[in-house]
CSV table of C-alpha atoms and ligand atoms in Angstrom, one decimal:
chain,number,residue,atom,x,y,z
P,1,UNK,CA,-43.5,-39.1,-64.7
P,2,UNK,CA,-42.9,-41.6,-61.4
P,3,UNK,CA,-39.2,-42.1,-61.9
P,4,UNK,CA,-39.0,-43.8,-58.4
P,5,UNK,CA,-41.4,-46.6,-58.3
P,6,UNK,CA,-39.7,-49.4,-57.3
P,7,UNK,CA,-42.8,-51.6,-58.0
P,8,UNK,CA,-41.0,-55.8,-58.9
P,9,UNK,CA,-42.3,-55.8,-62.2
P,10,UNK,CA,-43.7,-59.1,-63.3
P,11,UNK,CA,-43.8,-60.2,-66.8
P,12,UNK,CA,-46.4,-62.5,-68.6
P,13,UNK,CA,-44.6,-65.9,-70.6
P,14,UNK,CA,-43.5,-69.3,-69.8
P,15,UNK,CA,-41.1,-69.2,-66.4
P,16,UNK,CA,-37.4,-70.5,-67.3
P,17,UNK,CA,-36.5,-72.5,-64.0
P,18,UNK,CA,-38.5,-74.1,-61.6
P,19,UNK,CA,-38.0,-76.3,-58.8
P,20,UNK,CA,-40.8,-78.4,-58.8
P,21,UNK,CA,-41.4,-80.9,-55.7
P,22,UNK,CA,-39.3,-81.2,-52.0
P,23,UNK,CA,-35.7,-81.3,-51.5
P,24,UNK,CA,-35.1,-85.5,-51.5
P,25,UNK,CA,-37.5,-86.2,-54.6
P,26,UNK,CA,-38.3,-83.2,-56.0
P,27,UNK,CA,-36.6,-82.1,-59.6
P,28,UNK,CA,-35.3,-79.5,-61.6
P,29,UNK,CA,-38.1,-78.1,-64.4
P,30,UNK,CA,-36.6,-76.4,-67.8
P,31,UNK,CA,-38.0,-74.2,-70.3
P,32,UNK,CA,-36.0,-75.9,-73.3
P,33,UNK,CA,-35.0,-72.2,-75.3
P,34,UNK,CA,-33.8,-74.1,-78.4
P,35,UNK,CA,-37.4,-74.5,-79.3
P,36,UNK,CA,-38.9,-71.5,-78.7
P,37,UNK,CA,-40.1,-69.5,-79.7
P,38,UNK,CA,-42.3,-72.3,-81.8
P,39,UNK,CA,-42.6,-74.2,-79.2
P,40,UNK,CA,-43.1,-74.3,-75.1
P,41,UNK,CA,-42.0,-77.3,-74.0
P,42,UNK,CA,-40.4,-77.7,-70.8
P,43,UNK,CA,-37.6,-80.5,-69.4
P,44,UNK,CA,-37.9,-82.2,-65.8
P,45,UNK,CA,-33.9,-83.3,-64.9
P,46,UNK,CA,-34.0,-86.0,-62.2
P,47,UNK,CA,-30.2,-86.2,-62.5
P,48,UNK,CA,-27.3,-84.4,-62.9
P,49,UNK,CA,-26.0,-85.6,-66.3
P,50,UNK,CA,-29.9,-84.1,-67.9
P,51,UNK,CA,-29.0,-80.3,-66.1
P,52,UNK,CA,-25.2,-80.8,-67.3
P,53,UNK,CA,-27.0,-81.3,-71.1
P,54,UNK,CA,-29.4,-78.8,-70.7
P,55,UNK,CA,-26.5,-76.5,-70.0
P,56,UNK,CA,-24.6,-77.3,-73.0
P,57,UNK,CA,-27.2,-77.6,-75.7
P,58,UNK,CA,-28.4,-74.1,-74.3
P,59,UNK,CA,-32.0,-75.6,-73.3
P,60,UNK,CA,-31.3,-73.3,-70.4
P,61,UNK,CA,-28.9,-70.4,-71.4
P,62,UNK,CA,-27.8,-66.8,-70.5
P,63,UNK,CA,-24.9,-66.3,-67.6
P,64,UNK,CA,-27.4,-65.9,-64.3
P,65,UNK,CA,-29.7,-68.6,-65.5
P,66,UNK,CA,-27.2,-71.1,-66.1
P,67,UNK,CA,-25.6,-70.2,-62.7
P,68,UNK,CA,-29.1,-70.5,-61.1
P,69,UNK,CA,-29.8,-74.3,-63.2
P,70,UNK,CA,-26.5,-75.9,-61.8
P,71,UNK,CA,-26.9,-74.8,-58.2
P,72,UNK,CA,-30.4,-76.7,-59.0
P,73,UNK,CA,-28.3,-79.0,-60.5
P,74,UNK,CA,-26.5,-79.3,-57.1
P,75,UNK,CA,-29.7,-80.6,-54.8
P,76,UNK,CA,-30.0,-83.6,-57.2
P,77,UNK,CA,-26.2,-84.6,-56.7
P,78,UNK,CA,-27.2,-84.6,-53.2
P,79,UNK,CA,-30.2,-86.8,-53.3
P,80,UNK,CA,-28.3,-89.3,-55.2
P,81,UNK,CA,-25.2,-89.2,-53.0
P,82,UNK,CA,-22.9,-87.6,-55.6
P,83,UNK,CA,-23.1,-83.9,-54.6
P,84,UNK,CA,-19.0,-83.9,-55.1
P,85,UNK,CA,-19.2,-85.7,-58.8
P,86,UNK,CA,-22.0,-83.1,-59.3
P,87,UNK,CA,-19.9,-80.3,-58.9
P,88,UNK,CA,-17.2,-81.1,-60.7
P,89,UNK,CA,-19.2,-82.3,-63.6
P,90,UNK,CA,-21.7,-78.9,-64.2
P,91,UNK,CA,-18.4,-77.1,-63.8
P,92,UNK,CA,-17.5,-79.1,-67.2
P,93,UNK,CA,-20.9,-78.2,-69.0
P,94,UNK,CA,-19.5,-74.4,-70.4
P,95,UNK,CA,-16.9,-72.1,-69.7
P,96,UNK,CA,-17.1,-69.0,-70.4
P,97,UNK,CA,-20.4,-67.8,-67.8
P,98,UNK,CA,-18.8,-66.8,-64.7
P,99,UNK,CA,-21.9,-67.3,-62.7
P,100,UNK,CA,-21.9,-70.9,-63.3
P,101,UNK,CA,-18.6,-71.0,-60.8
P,102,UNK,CA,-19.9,-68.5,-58.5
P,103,UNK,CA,-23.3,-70.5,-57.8
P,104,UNK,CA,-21.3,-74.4,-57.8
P,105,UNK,CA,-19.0,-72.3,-54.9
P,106,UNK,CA,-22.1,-71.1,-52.9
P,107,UNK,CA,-23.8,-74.5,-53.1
P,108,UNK,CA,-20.1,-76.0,-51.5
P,109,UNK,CA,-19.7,-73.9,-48.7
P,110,UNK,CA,-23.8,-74.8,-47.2
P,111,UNK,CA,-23.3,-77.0,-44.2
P,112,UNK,CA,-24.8,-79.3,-43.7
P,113,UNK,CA,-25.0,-80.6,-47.6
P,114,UNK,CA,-28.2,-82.0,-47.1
P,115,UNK,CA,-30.7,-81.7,-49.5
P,116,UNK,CA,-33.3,-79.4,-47.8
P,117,UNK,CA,-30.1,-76.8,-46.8
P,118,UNK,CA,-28.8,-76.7,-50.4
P,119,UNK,CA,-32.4,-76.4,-51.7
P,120,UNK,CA,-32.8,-73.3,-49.4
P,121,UNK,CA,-29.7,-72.0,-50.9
P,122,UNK,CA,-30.2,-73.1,-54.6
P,123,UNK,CA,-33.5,-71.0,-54.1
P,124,UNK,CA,-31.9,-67.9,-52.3
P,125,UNK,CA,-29.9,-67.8,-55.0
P,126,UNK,CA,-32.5,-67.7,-57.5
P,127,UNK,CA,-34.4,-65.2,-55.5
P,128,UNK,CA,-31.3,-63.0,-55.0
P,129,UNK,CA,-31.0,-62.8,-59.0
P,130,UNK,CA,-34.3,-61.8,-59.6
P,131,UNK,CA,-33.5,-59.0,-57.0
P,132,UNK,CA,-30.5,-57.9,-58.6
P,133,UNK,CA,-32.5,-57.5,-61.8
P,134,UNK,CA,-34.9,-55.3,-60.7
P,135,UNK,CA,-32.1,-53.4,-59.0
P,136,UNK,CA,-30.2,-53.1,-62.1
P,137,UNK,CA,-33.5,-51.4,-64.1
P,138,UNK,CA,-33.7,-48.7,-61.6
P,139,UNK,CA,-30.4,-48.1,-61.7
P,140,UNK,CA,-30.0,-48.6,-65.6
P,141,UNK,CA,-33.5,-46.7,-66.7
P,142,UNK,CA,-32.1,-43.7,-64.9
P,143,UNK,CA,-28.9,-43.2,-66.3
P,144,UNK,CA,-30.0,-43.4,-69.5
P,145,UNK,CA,-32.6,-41.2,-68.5
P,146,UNK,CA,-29.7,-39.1,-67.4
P,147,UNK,CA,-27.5,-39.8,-71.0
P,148,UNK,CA,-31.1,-38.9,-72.7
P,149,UNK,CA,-33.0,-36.7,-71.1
P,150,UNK,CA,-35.4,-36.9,-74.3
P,151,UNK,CA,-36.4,-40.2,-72.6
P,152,UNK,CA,-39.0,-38.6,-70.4
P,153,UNK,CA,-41.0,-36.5,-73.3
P,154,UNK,CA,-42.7,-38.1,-75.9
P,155,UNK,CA,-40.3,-38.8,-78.2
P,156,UNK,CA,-39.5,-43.2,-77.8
P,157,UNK,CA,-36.5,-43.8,-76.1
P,158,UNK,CA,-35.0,-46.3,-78.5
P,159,UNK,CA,-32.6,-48.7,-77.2
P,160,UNK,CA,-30.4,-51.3,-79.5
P,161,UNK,CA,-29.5,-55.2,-77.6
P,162,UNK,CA,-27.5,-58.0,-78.6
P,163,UNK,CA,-28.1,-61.8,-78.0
P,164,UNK,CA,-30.6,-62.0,-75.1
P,165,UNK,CA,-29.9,-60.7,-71.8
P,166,UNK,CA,-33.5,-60.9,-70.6
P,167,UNK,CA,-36.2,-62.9,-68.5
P,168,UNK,CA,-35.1,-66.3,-69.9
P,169,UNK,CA,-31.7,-65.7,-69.2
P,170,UNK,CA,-31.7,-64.9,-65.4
P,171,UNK,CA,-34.0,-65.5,-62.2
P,172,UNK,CA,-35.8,-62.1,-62.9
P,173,UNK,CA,-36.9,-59.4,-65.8
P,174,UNK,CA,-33.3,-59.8,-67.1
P,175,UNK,CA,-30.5,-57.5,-67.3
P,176,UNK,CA,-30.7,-55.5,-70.5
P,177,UNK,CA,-33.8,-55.6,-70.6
P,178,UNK,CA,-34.8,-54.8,-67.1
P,179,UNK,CA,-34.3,-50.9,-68.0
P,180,UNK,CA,-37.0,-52.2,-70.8
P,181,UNK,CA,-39.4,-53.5,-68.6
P,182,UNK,CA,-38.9,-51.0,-65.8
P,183,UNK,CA,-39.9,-47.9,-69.1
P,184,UNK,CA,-43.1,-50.0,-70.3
P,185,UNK,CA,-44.3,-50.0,-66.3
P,186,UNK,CA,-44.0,-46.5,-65.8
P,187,UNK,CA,-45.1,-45.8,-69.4
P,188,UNK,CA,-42.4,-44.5,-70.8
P,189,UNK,CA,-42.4,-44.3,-74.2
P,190,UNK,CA,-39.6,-47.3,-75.7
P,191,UNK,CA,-38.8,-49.1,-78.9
P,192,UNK,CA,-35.6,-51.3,-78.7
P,193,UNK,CA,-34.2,-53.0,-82.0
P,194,UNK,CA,-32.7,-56.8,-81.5
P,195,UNK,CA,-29.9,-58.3,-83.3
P,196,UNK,CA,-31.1,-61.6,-84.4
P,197,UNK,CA,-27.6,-62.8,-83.1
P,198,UNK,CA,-25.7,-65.7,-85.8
P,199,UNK,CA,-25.9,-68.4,-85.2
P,200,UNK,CA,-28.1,-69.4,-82.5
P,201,UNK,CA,-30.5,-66.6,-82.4
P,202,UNK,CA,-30.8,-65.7,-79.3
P,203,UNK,CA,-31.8,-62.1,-80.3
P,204,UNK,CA,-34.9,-63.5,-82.7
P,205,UNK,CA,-36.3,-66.5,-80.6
P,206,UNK,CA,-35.8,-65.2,-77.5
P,207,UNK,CA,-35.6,-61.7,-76.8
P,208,UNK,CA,-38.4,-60.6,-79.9
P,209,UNK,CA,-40.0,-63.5,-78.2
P,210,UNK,CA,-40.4,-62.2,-74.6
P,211,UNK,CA,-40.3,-58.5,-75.3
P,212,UNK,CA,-43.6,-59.0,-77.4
P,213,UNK,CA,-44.8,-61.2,-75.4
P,214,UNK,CA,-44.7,-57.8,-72.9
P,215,UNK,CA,-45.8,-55.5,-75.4
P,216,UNK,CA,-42.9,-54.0,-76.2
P,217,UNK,CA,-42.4,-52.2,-79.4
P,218,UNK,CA,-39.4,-54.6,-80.8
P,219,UNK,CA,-37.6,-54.8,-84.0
P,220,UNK,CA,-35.8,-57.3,-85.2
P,221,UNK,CA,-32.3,-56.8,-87.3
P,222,UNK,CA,-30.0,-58.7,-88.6
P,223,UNK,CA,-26.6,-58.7,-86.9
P,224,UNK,CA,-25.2,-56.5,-89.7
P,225,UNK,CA,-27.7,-54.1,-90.1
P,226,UNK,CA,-26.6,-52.4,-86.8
P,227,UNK,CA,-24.2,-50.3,-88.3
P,228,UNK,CA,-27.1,-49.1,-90.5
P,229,UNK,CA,-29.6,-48.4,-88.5
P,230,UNK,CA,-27.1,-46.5,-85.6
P,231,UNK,CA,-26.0,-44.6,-89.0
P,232,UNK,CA,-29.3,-43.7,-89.4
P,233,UNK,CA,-29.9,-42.2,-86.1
P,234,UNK,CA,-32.3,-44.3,-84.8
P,235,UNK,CA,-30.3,-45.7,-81.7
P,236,UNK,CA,-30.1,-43.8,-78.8
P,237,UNK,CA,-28.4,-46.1,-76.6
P,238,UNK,CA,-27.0,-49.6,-77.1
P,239,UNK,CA,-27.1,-51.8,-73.9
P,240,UNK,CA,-26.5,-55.7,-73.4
P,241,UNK,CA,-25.6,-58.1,-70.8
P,242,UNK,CA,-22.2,-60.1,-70.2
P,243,UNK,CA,-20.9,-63.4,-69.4
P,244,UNK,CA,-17.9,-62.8,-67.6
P,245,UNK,CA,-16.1,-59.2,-66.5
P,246,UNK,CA,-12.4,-59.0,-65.5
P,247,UNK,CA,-11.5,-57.1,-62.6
P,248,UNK,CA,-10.7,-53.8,-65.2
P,249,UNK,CA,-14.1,-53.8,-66.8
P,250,UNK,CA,-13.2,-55.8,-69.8
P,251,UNK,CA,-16.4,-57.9,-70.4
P,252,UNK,CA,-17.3,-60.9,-72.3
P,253,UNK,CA,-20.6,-61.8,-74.1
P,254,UNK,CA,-22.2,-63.4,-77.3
P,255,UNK,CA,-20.2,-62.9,-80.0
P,256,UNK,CA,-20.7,-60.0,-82.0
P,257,UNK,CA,-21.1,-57.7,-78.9
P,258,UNK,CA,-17.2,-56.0,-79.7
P,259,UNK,CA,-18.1,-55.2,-82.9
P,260,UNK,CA,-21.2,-53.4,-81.6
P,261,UNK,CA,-19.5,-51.4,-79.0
P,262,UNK,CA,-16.7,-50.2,-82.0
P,263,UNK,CA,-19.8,-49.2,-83.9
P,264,UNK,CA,-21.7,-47.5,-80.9
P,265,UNK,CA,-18.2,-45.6,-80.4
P,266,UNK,CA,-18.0,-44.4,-84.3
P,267,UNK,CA,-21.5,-43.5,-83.9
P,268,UNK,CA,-21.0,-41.5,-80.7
P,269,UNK,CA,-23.2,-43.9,-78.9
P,270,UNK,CA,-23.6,-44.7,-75.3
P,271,UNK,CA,-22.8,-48.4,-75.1
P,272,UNK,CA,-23.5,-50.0,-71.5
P,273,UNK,CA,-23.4,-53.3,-70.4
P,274,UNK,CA,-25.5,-54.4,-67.5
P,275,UNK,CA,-24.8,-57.2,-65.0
P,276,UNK,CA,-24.9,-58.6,-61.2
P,277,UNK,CA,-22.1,-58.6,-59.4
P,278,UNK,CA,-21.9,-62.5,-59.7
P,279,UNK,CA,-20.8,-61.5,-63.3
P,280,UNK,CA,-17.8,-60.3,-62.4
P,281,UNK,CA,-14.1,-62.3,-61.6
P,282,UNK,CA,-12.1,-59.9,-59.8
P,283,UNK,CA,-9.9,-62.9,-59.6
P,284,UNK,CA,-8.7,-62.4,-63.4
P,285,UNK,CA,-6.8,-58.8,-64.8
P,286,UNK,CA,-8.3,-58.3,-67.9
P,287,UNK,CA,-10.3,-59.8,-70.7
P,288,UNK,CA,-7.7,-61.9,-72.3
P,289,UNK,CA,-7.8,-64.4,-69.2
P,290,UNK,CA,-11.4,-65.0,-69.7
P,291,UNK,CA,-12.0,-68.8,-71.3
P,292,UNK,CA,-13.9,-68.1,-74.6
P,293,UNK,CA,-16.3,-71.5,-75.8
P,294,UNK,CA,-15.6,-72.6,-79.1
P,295,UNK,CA,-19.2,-74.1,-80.1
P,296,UNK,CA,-19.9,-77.4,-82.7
P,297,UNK,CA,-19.1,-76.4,-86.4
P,298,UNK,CA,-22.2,-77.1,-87.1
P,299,UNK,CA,-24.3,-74.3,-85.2
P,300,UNK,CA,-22.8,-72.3,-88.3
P,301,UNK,CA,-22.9,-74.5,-90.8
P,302,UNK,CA,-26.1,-76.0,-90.6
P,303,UNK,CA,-28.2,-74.3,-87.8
P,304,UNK,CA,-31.8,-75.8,-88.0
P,305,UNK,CA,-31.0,-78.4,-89.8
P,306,UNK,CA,-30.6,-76.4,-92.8
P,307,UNK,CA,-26.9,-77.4,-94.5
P,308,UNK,CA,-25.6,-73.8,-95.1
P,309,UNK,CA,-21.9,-74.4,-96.2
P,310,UNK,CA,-20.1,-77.0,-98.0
P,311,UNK,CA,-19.2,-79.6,-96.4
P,312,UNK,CA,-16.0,-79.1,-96.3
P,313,UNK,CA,-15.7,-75.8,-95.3
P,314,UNK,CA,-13.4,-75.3,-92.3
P,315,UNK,CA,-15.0,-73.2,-90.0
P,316,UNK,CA,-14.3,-71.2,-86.0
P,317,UNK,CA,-16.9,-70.4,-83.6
P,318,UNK,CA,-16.0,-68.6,-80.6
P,319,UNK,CA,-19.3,-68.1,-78.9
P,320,UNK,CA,-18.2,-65.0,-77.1
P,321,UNK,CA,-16.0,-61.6,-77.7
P,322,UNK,CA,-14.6,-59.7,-75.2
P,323,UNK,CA,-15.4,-55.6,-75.5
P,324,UNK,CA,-12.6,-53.6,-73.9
P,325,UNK,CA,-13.3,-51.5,-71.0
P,326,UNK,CA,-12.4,-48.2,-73.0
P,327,UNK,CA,-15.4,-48.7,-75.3
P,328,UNK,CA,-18.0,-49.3,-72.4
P,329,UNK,CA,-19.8,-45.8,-71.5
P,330,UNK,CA,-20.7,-47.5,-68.5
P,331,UNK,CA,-21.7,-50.9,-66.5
P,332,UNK,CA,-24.9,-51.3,-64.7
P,333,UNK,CA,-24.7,-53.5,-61.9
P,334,UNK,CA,-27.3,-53.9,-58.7
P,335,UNK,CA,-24.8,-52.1,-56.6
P,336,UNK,CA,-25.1,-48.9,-58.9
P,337,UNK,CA,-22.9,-47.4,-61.7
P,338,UNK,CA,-19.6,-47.9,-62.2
P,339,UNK,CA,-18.4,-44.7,-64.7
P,340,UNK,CA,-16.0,-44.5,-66.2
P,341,UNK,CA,-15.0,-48.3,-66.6
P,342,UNK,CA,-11.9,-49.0,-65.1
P,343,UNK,CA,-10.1,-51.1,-62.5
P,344,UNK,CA,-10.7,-48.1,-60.0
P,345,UNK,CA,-14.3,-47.4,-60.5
P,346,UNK,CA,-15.0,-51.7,-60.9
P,347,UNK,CA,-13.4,-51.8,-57.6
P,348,UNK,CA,-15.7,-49.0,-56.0
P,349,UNK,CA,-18.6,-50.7,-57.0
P,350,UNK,CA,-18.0,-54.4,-56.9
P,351,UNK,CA,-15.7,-54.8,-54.5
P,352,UNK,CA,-13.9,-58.0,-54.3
P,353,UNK,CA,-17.4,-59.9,-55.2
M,1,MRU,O1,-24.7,-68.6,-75.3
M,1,MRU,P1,-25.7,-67.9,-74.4
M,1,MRU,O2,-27.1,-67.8,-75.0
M,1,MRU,O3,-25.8,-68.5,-73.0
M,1,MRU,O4,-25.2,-66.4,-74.3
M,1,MRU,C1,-25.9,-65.5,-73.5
M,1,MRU,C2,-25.3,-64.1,-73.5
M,1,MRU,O5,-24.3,-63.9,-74.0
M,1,MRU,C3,-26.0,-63.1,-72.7
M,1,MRU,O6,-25.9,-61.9,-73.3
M,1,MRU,C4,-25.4,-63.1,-71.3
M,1,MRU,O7,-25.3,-64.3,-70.7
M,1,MRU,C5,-26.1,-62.1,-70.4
M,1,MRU,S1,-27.6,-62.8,-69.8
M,1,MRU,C6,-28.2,-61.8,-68.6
């Protein structure tokens, strides 16, 4: 079996970003993800305040790809002589997405700020992001390889994900999914299970979406069938991506990740998390300093325009949960592995980002 074919793997389905024309007039071109996976439709944002929405109603999602969007975002401050405003205002669109900050702070420190230099750069760092995903499959598909050695014979490897860490949520084949991707192309045998994630579905429009669409054997759960099925044996490794790591390993991502890892850990599990370095903020301890997003009552109460609850109801919707270190086998990043997960080993790996 060619374990070291490092082949880019290229997916089919509809591309997430685009930059569509030159640096003074072009525009920023959106898949809009709260439609799919009924619907393809795409968005073209001439100004900032159209990326800042886009961002916020999740038309563009996932940590990378929103980091990606606002440096996008960036270029058309700059043709409309507002690249400062700019900033400041995608900074405002969510807060929990580390990369968002990392990519605004790349796009301040190109001189000149013209818009052909920050196009180059809004586009390196779109290209760079694709790289790291590739990077992180080779070096994700191998350890788990490594954890399950079964994965090379013919028995599926069978991997379980949360939310969706994939091709729409990044510049490249995603980051829990990349391991996917990286299997299929070297013909590896793979099933992975999805959580349908509450209460955006991410899980069931998105990642059932594009793993299909790639011809990948995918089932869908609900979010609290996991415990079931990893009952049942039928797990061998749980993987996802993350929004936001602290310097000790702690990581944030959609809620309903913690809960997963505690259930990976009663199970005897491995539970890894994959992500760039551009994930991390070695500039906060641990997870408690990360800014969770509380989201609109009614994503839970009526999501699809279906009313759900009463309408009174009080309700609270963190959209993210922060997984201690101590239940994370291990963190995939396009620097290599960092086991076990501590401050120590993050350190090794990532550096100070
Ligand atoms: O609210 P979302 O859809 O932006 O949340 C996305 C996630 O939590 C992803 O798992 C995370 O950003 C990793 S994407 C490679």
């Amino acid at each position: 079996m060619p374990t070291t074919d490092t082949t880019p793997v290229s997916i089919p389905g509809p591309r997430n970003i685009q930059w569509v024309g030159d640096a003074k007039t072009g525009h920023l071109c959106l898949l809009d993800q709260t439609v799919l996976p009924n619907e393809v439709t795409y968005l073209n944002c001439k100004d900032v305040q159209s990326v800042w929405d886009a961002i916020k109603r999740l038309s563009v999602r996932g940590a990378p790809a929103i980091g990606v969007a606002a440096a996008f975002g960036c270029v058309i401050g700059a043709q409309q002589d507002s690249f400062d405003q700019a900033t400041d205002h995608l900074a405002t669109s969510r807060p929990t997405a580390v990369n968002l900050f990392w990519a605004i702070d790349r796009m301040k420190r190109v001189t000149p700020r013209t818009p052909d230099a920050l196009l180059a750069e809004a586009k390196a760092i779109h290209a760079e992001d694709a790289a790291m995903c590739q990077r992180i499959g080779e070096h994700a598909l191998e350890l788990i390889q490594q954890l399950k050695p079964q994965a090379s014979s013919n028995k599926p490897l069978s991997l379980l994900t949360h939310c969706n860490a994939g091709a729409l949520a990044t510049g490249g084949i995603g980051t829990a999914t990349s391991p996917m991707y990286l299997a299929q192309q070297r013909g590896l045998p793979i099933r992975v299970f999805a959580d349908e994630t509450r209460p955006l579905l991410q899980g069931a429009r998105l990642t059932a979406f594009e793993l299909g669409a790639a011809g990948i054997d995918v089932t869908l759960i609900c979010d609290g069938m996991a415990g079931q099925v990893l009952r049942e044996g039928k797990v061998d490794v749980v993987i996802t991506g993350a929004d936001r790591i602290a310097a000790n390993g702690d990581a944030a991502n959609k809620i309903g990740t913690y809960p997963l890892a505690v259930l990976a850990r009663h199970h005897n599990v491995p539970f890894l998390v994959a992500a760039p370095s551009s994930t991390f903020d070695m500039s906060i301890t641990d997870g408690d300093e990360i800014p969770i997003e509380l989201r609109a009552a009614e994503e839970i109460t009526e999501g699809f325009g279906q009313r759900t609850a009463p309408p009174d109801v009080k309700t609270y919707s963190p959209a993210f949960d922060v997984t201690p270190a101590e239940l994370i086998t291990a963190m995939v990043t396009e620097r290599g592995v960092i086991q076990p997960v501590d401050a120590d080993h993050v350190r090794l790996i990532v550096g100070s980002t």
